[in-house]
Short mmCIF file of C-alpha atoms in Angstrom, two decimals:
data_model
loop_
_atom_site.label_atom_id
_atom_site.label_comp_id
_atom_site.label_asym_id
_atom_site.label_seq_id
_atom_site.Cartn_x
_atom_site.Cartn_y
_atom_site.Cartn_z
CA UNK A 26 31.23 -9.58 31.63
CA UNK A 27 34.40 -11.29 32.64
CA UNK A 28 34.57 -14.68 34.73
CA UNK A 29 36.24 -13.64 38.02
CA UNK A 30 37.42 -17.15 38.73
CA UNK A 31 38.83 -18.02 35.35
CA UNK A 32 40.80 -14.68 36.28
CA UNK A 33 42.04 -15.02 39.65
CA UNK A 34 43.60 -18.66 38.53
CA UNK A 35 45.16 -16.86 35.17
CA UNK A 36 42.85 -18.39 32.50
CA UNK A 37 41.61 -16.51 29.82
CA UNK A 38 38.25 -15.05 30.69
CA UNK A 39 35.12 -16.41 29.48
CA UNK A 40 33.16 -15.07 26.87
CA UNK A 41 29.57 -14.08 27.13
CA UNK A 42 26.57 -16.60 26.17
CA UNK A 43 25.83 -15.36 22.88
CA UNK A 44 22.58 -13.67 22.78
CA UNK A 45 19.99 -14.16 20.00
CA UNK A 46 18.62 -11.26 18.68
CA UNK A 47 16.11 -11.24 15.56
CA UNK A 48 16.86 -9.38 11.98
CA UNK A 49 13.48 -8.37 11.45
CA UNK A 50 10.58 -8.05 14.08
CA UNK A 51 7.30 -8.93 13.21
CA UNK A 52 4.13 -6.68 12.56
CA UNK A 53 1.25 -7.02 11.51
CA UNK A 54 -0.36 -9.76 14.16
CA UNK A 55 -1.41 -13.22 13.23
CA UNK A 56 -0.37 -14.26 9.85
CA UNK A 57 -3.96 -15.36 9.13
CA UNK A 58 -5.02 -11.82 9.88
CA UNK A 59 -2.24 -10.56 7.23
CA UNK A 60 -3.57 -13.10 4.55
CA UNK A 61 -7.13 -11.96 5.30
CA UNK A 62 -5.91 -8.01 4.48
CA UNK A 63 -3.89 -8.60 1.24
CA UNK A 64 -6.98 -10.76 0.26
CA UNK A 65 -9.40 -8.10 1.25
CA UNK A 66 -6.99 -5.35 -1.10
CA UNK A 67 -6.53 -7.57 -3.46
CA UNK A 68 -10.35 -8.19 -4.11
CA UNK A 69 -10.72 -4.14 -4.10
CA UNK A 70 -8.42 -3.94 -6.73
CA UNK A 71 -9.77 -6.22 -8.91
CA UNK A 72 -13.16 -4.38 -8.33
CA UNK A 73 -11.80 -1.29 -9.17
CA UNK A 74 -10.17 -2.10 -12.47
CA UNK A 75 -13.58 -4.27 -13.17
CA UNK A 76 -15.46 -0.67 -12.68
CA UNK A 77 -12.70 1.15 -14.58
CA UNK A 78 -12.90 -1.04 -16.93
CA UNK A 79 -17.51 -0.95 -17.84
CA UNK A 80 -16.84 2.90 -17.27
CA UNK A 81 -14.40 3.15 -20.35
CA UNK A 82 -16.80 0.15 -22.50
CA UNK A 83 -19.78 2.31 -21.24
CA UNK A 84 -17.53 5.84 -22.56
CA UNK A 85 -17.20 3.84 -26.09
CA UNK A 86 -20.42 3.18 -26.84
CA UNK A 87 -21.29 6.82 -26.69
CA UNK A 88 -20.98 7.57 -23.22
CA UNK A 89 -19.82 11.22 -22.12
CA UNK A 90 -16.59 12.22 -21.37
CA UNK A 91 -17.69 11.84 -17.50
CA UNK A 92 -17.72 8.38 -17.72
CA UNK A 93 -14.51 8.25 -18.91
CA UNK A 94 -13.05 10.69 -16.06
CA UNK A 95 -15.23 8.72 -13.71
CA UNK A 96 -13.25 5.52 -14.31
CA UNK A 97 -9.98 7.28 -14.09
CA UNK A 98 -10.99 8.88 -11.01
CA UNK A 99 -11.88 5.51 -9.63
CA UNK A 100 -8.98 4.43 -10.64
CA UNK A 101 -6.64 6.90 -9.11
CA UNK A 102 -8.85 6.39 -5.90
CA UNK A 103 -8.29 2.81 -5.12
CA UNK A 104 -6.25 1.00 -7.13
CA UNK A 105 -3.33 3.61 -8.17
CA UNK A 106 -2.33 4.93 -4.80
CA UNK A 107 -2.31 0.77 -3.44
CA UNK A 108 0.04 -0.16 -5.70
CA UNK A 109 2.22 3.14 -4.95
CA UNK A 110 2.18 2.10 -1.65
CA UNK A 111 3.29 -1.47 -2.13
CA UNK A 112 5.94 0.03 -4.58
CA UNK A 113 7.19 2.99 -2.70
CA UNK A 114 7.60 0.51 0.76
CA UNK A 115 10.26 -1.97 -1.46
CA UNK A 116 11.94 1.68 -2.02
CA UNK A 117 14.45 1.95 0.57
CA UNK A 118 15.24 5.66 -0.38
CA UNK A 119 11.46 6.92 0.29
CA UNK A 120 10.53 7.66 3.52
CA UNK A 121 7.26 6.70 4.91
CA UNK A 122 6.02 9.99 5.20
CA UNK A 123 6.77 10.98 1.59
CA UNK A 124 5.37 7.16 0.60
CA UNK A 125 1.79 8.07 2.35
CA UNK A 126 2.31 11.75 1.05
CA UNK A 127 2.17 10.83 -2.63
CA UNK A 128 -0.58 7.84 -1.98
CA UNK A 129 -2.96 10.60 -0.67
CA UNK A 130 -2.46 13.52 -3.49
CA UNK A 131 -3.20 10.11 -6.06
CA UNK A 132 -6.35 9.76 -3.86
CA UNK A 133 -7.62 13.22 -3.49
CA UNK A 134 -6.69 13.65 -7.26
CA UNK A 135 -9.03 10.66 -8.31
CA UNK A 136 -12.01 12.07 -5.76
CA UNK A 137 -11.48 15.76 -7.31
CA UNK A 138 -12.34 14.27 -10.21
CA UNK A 139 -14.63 12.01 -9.12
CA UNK A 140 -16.64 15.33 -7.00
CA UNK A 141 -15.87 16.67 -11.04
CA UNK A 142 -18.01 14.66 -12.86
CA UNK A 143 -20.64 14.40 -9.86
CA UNK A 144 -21.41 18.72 -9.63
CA UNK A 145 -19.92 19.46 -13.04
CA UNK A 146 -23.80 18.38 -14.92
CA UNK A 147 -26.01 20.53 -13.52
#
């Protein structure tokens, strides 16, 4: 916008109030609601990989093979495609769509085998 007056009486004009306008907007909500969710995934994780983890001692000690594909489809259930996720979102070249696309083949890779070991004994 240009300052009529400081026109008319052959000043230079004015320049605009300088607006502020953020870098980044926030999402997410209240920050203790985003601490509460990386808590909450964090404590799923370490479940998962606890599981994963008797499943493959449990395998060892002369456990079938299921147990073993059990824990890896666990594994690739919960813990894998989370960490894609967090990975794949610090990838500025990887869209969203593709970044949710892979997450959910991991998953419905670790339930195939998880549905597998369930209906493959009978």
């Amino acid at each position: 916008m240009i300052d009529v007056p400081a026109v008319l009486e052959g000043g230079p004009p004015l320049a605009p109030e300088p607006v502020a306008v953020p870098l980044q907007g926030t999402t997410g909500g209240a920050p203790e609601l985003v601490a509460l969710v990386f808590l909450s995934l964090l404590v799923a994780t370490l479940l998962s990989i606890y599981l994963a983890i008797r499943l493959y001692r449990g395998y060892r000690r002369g456990g079938g093979v299921g147990m073993l594909v059990l824990g890896t489809g666990l594994v690739l259930l919960t813990t894998v495609p989370m960490l894609l996720r967090l990975a794949l979102s610090n990838a500025p070249s990887v869209s969203p769509v593709w970044r949710e696309t892979v997450a959910t083949a991991v998953q419905l890779l670790g339930l195939l085998l998880i549905l597998g070991v369930v209906y493959g004994r009978r």
